[in-house]
Short mmCIF file of C-alpha atoms in Angstrom, two decimals:
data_model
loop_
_atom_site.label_atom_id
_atom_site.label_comp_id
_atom_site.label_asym_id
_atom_site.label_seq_id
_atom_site.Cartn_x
_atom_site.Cartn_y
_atom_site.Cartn_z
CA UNK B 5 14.86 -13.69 18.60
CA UNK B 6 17.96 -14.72 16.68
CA UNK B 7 21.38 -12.84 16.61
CA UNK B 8 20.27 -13.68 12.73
CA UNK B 9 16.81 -12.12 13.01
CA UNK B 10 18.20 -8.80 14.35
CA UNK B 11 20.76 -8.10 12.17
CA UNK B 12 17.95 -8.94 8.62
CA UNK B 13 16.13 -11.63 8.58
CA UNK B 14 16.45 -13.76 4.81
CA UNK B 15 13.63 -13.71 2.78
CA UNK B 16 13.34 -15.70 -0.56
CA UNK B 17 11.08 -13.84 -2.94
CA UNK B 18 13.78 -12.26 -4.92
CA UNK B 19 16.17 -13.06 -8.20
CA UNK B 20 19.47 -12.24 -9.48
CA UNK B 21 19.65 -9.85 -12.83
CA UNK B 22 22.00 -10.03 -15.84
CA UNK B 23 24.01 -7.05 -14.48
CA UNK B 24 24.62 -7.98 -11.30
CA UNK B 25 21.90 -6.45 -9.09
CA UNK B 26 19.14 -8.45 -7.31
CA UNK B 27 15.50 -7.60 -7.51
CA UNK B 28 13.08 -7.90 -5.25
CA UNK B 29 9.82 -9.39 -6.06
CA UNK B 30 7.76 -9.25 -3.20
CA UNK B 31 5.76 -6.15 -4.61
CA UNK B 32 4.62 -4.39 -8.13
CA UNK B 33 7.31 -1.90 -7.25
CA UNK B 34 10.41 -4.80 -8.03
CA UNK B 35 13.02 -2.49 -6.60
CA UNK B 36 16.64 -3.76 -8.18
CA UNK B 37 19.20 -3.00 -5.48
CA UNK B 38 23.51 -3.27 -5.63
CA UNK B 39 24.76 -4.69 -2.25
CA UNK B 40 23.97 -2.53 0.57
CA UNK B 41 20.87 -0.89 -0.97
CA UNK B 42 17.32 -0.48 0.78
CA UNK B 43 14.33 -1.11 -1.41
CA UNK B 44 12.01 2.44 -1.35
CA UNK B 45 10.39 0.62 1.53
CA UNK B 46 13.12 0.93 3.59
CA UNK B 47 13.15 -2.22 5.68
CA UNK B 48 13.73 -4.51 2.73
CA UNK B 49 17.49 -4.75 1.45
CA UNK B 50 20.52 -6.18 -0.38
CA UNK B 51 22.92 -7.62 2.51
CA UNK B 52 25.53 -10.24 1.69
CA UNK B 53 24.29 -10.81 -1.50
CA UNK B 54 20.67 -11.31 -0.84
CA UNK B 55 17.39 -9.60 0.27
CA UNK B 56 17.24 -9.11 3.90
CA UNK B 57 14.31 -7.74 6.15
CA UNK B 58 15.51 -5.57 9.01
CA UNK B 59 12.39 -5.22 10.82
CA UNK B 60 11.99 -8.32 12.18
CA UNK B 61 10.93 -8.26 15.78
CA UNK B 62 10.62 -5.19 15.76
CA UNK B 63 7.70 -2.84 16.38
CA UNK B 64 6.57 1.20 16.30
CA UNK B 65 4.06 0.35 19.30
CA UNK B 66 0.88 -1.82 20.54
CA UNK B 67 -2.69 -0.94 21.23
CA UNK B 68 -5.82 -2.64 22.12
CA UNK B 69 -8.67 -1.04 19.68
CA UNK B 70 -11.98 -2.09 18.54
CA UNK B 71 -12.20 -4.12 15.62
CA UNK B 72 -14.29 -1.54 14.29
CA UNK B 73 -11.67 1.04 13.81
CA UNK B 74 -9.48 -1.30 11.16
CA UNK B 75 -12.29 -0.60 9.71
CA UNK B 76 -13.83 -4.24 9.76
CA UNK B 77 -18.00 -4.03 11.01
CA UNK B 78 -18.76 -7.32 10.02
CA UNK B 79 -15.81 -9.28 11.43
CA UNK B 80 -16.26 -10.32 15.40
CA UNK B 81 -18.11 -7.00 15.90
CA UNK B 82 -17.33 -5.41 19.41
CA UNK B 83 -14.21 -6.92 19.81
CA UNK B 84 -10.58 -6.03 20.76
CA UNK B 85 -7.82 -6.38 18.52
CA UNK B 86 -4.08 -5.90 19.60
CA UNK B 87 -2.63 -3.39 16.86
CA UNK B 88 0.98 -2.40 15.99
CA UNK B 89 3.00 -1.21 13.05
CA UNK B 90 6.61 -1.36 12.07
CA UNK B 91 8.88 1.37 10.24
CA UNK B 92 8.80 1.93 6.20
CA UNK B 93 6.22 1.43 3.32
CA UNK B 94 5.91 0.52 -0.21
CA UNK B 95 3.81 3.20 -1.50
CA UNK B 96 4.41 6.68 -1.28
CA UNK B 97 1.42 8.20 -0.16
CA UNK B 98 1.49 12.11 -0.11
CA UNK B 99 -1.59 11.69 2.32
CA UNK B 100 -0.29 9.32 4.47
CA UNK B 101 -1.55 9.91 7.77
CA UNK B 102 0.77 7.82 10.01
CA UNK B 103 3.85 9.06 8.02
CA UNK B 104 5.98 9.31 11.06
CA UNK B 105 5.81 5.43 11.40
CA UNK B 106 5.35 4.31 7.53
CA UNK B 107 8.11 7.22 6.31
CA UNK B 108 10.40 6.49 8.73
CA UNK B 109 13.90 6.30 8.23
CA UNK B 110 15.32 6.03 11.72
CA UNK B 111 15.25 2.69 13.16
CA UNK B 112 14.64 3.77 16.72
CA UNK B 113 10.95 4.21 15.53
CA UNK B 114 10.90 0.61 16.64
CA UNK B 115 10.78 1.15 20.19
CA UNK B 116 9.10 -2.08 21.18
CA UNK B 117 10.87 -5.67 20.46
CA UNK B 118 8.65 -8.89 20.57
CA UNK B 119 8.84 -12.67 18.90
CA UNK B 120 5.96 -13.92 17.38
CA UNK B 121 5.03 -16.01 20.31
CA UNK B 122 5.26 -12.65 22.40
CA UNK B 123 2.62 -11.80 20.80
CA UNK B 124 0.28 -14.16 20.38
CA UNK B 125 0.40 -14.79 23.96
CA UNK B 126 -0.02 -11.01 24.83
CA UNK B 127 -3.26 -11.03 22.97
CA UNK B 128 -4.36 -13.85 25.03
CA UNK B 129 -3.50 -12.07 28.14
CA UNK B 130 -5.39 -8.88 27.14
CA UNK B 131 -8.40 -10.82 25.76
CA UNK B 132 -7.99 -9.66 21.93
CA UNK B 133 -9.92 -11.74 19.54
CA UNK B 134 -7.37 -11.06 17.19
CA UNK B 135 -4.17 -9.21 16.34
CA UNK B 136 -3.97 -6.46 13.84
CA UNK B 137 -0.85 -5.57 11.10
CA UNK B 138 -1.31 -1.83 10.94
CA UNK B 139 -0.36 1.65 10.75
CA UNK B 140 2.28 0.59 7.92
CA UNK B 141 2.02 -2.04 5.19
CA UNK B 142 2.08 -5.29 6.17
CA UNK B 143 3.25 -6.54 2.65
CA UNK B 144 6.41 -5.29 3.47
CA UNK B 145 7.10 -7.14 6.92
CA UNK B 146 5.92 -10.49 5.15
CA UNK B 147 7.89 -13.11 6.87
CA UNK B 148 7.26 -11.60 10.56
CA UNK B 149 3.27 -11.08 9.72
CA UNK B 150 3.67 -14.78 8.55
CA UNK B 151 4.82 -15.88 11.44
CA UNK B 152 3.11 -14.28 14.07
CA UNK B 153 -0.46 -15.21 12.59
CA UNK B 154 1.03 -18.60 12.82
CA UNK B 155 1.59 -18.24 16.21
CA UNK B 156 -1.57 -16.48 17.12
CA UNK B 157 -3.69 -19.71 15.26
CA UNK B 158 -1.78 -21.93 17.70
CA UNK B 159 -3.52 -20.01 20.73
CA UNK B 160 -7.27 -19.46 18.89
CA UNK B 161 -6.47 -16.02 17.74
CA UNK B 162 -6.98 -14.54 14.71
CA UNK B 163 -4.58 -12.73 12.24
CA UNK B 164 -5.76 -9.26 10.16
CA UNK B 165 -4.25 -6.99 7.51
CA UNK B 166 -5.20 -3.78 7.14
CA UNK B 167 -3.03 -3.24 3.52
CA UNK B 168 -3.30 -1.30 0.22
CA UNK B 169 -3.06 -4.78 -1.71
CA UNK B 170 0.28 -3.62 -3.29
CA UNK B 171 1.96 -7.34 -3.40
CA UNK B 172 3.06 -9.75 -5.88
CA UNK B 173 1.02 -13.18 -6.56
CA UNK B 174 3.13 -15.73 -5.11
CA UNK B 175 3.94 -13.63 -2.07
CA UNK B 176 0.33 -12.63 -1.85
CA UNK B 177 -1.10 -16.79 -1.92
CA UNK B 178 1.13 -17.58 1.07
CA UNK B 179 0.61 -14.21 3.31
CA UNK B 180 -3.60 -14.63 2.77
CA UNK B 181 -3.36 -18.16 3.57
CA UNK B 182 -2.51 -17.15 7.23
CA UNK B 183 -4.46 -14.26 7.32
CA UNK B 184 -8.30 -14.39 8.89
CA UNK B 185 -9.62 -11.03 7.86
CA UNK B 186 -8.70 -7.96 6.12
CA UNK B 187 -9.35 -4.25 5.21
CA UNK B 188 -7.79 -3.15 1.61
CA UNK B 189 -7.17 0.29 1.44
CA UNK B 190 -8.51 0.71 -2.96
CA UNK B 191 -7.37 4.31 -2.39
CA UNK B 192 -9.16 5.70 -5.97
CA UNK B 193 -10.02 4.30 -9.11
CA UNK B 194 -8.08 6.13 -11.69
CA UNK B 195 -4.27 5.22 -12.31
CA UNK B 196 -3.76 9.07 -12.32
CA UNK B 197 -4.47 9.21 -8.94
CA UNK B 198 -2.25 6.10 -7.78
CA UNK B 199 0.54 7.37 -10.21
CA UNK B 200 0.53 10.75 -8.97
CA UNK B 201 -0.22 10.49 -5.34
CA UNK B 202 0.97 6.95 -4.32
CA UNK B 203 4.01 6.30 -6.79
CA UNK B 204 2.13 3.00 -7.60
CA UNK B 205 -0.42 1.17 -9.91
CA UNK B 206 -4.10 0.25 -9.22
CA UNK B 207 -4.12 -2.96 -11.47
CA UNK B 208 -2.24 -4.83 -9.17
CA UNK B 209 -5.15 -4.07 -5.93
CA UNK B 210 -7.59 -4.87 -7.97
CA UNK B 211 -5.75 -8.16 -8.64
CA UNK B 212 -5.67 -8.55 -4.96
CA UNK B 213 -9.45 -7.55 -4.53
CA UNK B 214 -10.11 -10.66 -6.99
CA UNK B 215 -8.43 -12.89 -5.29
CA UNK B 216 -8.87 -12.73 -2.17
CA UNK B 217 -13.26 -12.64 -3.39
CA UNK B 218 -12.61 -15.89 -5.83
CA UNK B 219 -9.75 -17.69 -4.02
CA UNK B 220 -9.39 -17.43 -0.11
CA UNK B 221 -11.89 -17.82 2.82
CA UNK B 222 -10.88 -14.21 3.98
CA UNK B 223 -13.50 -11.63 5.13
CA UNK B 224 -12.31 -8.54 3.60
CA UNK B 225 -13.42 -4.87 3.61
CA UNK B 226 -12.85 -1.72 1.32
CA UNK B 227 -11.80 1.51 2.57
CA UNK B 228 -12.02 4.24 0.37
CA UNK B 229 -10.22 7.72 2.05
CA UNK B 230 -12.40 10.81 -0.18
CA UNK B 231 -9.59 13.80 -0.78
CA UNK B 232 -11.47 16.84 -1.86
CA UNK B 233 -10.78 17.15 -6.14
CA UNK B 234 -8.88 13.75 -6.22
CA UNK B 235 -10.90 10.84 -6.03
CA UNK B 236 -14.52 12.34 -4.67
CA UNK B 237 -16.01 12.83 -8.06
CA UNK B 238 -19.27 11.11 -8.56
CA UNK B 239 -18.15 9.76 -11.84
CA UNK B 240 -14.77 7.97 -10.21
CA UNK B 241 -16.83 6.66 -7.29
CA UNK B 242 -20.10 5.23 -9.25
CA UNK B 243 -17.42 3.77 -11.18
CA UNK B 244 -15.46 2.35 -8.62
CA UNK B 245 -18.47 0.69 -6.70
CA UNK B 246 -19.38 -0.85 -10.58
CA UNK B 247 -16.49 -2.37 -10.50
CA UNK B 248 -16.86 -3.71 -6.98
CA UNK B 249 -19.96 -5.14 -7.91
CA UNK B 250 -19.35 -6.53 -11.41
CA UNK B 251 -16.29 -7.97 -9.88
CA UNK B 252 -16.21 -9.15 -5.92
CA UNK B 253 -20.35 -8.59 -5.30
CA UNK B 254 -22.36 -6.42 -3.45
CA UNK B 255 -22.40 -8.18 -0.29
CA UNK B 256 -18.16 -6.34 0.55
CA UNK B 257 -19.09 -3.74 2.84
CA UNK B 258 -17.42 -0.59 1.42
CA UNK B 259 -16.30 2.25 3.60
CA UNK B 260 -15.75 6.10 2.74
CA UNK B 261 -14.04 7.72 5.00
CA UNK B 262 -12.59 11.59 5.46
CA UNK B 263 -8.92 13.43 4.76
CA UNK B 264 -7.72 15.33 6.97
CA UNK B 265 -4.68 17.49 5.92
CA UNK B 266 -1.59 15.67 6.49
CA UNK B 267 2.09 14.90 5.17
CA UNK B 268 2.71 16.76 1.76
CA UNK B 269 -1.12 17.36 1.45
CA UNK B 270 -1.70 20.27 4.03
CA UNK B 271 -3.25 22.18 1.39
CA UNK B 272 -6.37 20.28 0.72
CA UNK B 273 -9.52 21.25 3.09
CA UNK B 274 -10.96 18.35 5.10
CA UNK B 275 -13.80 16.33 2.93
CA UNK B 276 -17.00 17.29 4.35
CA UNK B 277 -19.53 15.23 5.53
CA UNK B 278 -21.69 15.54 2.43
CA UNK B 279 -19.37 14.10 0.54
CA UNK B 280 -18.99 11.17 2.55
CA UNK B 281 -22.78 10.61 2.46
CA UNK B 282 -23.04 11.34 -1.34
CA UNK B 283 -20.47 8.82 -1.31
CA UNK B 284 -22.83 6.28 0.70
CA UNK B 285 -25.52 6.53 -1.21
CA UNK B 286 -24.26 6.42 -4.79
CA UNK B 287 -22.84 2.51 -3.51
CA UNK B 288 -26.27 1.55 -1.69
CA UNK B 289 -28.66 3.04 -4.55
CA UNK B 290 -26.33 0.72 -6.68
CA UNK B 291 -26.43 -2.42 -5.40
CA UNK B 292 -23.76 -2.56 -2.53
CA UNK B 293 -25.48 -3.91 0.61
CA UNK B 294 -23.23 -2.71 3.40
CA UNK B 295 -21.95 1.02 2.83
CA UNK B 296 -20.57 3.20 5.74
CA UNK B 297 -19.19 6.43 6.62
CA UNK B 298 -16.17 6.83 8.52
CA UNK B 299 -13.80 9.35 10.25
CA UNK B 300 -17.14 12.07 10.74
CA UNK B 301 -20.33 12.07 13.22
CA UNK B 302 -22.65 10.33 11.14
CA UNK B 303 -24.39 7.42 13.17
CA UNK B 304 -26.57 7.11 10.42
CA UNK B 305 -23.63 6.07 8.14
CA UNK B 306 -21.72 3.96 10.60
CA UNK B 307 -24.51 1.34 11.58
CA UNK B 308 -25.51 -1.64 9.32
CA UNK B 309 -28.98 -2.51 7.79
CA UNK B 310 -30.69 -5.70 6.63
CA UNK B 311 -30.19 -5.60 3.13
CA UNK B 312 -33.96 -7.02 2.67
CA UNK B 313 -36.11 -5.36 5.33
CA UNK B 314 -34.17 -2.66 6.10
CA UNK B 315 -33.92 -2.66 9.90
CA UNK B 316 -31.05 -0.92 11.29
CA UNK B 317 -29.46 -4.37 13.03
CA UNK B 318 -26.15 -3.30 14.64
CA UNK B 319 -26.26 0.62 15.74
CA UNK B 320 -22.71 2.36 16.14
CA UNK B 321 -21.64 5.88 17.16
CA UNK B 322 -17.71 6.15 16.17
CA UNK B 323 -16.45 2.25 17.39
CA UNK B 324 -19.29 1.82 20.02
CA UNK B 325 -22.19 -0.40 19.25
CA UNK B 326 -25.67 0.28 20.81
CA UNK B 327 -28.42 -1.54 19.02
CA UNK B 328 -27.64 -5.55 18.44
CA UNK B 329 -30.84 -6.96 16.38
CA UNK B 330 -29.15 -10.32 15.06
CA UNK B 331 -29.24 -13.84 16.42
CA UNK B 332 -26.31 -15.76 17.15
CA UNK B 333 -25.09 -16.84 13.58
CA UNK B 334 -25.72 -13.12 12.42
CA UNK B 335 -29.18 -13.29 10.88
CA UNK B 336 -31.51 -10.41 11.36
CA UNK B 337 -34.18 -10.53 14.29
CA UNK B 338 -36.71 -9.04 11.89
CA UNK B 339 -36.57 -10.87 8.72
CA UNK B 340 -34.26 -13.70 9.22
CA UNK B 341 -31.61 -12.63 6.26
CA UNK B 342 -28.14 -13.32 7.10
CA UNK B 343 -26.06 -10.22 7.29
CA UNK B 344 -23.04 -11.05 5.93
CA UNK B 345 -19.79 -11.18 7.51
CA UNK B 346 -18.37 -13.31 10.32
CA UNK B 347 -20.10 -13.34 13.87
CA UNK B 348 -19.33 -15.59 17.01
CA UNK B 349 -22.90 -15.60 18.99
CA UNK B 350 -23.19 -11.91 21.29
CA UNK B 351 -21.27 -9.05 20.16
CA UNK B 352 -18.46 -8.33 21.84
CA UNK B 353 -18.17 -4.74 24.92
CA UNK B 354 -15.08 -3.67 24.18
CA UNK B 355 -16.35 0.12 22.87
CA UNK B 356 -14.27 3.36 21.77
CA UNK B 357 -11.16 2.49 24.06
CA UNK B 358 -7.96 2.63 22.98
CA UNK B 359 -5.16 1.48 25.54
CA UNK B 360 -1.35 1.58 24.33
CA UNK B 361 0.44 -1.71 26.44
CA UNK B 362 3.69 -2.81 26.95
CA UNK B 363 4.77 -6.36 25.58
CA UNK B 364 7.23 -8.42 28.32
CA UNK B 365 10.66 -7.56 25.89
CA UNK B 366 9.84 -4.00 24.88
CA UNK B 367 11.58 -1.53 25.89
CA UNK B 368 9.33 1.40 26.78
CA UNK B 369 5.51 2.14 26.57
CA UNK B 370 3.60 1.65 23.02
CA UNK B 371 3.48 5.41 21.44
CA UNK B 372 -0.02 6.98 21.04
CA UNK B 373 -1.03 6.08 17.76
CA UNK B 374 -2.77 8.96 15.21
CA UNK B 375 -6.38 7.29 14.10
#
C-alpha cells in the first residue's frame, strides 16, 4: 500500500457548499464537515480540503465462516467465505452487536493490514469461494470494498456485502456492479424505528432493495433482527413482507433472526423463539417462498423447501447442512422446480467452523469475532 493510502485514501463522491464546508455524499446521512472533521462514520473525513478515507488497508480481523452465517442459504451453499470488518459505521444502531468494531474510535482496532491483492490471494490459499465485507458497513469503506472485489474477480472469487443499504445512488451503481451477492440488513419497517434506534431513514433501503431486484444481477437476502416491542409486531412484519412482495417478489429469501441484549439495549429480554417462528410463518402463509429462522435452535426454520411440493431440499442445523435433495443446477429431486438462488453443482463441506487466520502483512492474529 501507498504512503498515500495510509495516511486517507481520496475519494470523489463529495461537493463543496456555499459556506465553505464540504459534504459528503456517499450516504443519506450527507455529513458537511470544516477541514479536519470526521463524518459520524468515523473513517470518512475532511483532509486538505477534500474527503479522505482512513481505513484503507486496514482491517479489525479475518475469518473463514460458512456462507450460511452472512446469512446467504441460497448463494454457493456449504461454502467458505473469508470475512473481515474495518472500524466505524454510518448508522447508529443502539443494538449493534459488533459495536466494539463498528463504534470504534481508536484506530488500533485495525490490527491486521492487507492490499487488495492480499486478499484475494489469501482466499485462494484457504479455498474460500468468496470474500465477505462484514461486521461493519461496507458503504463506508467504498473504494477499498471496490477494489478488493476487483481483485478477487481476477482470481475466480466472488465479492459479498453484508450492509444495511444506507448509500447514495451513484455510489450505490458502482459498489453493486462489483459485488456478487449480498445480505441487506431492512432492520424494521416503520421510520420510527430507524429514526429512533438507527439515527437514519428507511426510504433510502428500500431504494436499495429496488434496485438491486430491478437493476443488478446480484443475489441478495433480507435479514430482519426481531427486538422484543420494536419491530416484532404482527402488523409491522405482515406489512413489511407486503412490501417485499409487492415490490422485489416472493422468491428473496427473508430471514428473522433473534436480539440478544447488547450496546445501549441491555434492557430488552432476548426475542423468543416463538416470535421468530410467528415471524416465519406470517411471510410463508403470504406468499414468500424461502423464509428462515436464525440466531435460535430451530432446524425446522433454518432448512429450505420446494416452494411447489414441499420437500424439505437442503436440511441445516445452525450453518451445517445435512439433507442435499437438488440436482446440480439447484432444481428439486422431487418435483423438478428450481429453487432459487445461485448453486455450482454439489454443495459445498465446509460446516459450523469458524477459524480466525492471519494475512502475510498483518500484524497479529484475526480477533474472535461476536456472531
Amino acid at each position: 500500500m501507498t504512503r498515500e493510502q495510509l495516511e486517507g485514501t481520496p475519494t470523489r463522491y463529495w461537493h463543496r457548499l456555499d459556506d465553505g464546508r464540504i459534504q459528503c455524499d456517499l450516504c443519506p446521512r450527507y455529513c458537511k464537515l470544516k477541514e479536519g472533521q470526521r463524518g459520524l462514520c468515523f473513517v470518512r473525513g475532511r483532509q486538505d480540503d477534500q474527503i479522505v478515507l482512513t481505513t484503507y488497508g486496514r482491517s479489525s480481523g479475518f475469518c473463514v465462516d460458512p456462507i450460511e452465517k452472512k446469512p446467504l442459504n441460497h448463494y454457493l451453499p456449504g461454502s467458505s467465505v473469508l470475512s473481515f470488518g474495518t472500524a466505524g459505521c454510518n448508522l447508529a444502531c443502539k443494538f449493534c452487536q459488533n459495536w466494539d468494531m463498528s463504534k470504534s474510535r481508536q484506530m488500533d482496532t485495525l490490527a491486521d493490514s492487507a492490499s487488495p491483492e492480499q486478499i484475494a490471494a489469501a482466499a485462494e490459499r484457504l479455498g474460500a469461494k468468496s470474500v465477505a465485507f462484514t461486521y461493519n458497513d461496507p458503504v463506508i469503506f467504498h473504494e477499498y470494498a471496490i477494489d478488493i472485489a476487483e481483485a478477487c474477480h481476477e482470481r475466480g472469487i466472488n465479492a459479498v456485502a453484508v450492509t444495511a443499504g444506507y448509500v447514495c445512488p451513484e455510489p450505490r451503481q458502482e459498489f453493486y456492479a462489483r459485488m456478487d451477492a449480498a445480505n441487506i440488513d431492512l432492520k424494521a419497517f416503520t421510520e420510527r424505528f430507524y429514526k429512533k434506534l438507527t439515527g437514519s431513514q428507511l426510504g433510502p433501503v428500500l431504494d436499495t432493495i429496488r434496485y438491486l431486484r430491478h437493476e443488478t444481477d446480484v443475489w441478495f437476502e433480507l435479514t430482519t433482527l426481531l427486538i422484543p416491542g420494536e419491530n416484532d409486531s404482527e402488523a409491522e412484519i405482515g406489512a413489511m413482507v407486503e412490501w417485499v412482495l409487492e415490490n422485489v417478489g416472493g422468491a428473496v429469501p427473508m430471514h428473522f433472526t433473534a436480539f440478544h441484549p447488547d450496546f445501549k439495549m441491555m434492557d430488552h429480554p432476548h426475542t423468543p423463539p416463538e416470535t421468530l417462528s410467528r415471524a416465519r410463518r406470517i411471510a410463508l402463509d403470504a406468499g414468500i417462498r424461502y423464509a428462515y429462522t436464525g440466531n435460535t435452535f430451530d432446524k425446522s426454520g433454518q432448512s429450505t423447501y420446494c416452494h411447489h411440493c414441499g420437500e424439505r431440499v437442503i436440511g441445516r442445523d445452525w450453518f451445517e447442512l445435512s439433507e442435499w435433495s437438488l440436482d446440480d443446477s439447484g432444481r428439486c429431486l422431487s418435483c423438478g422446480t428450481r429453487c432459487a438462488g445461485v448453486f455450482a453443482g454439489k454443495p459445498g463441506a465446509w460446516g459450523r467452523r469458524r477459524v480466525p487466520v492471519r494475512l502475510a502483512g498483518s500484524t497479529r492474529f484475526a480477533r474472535w469475532i461476536r456472531p
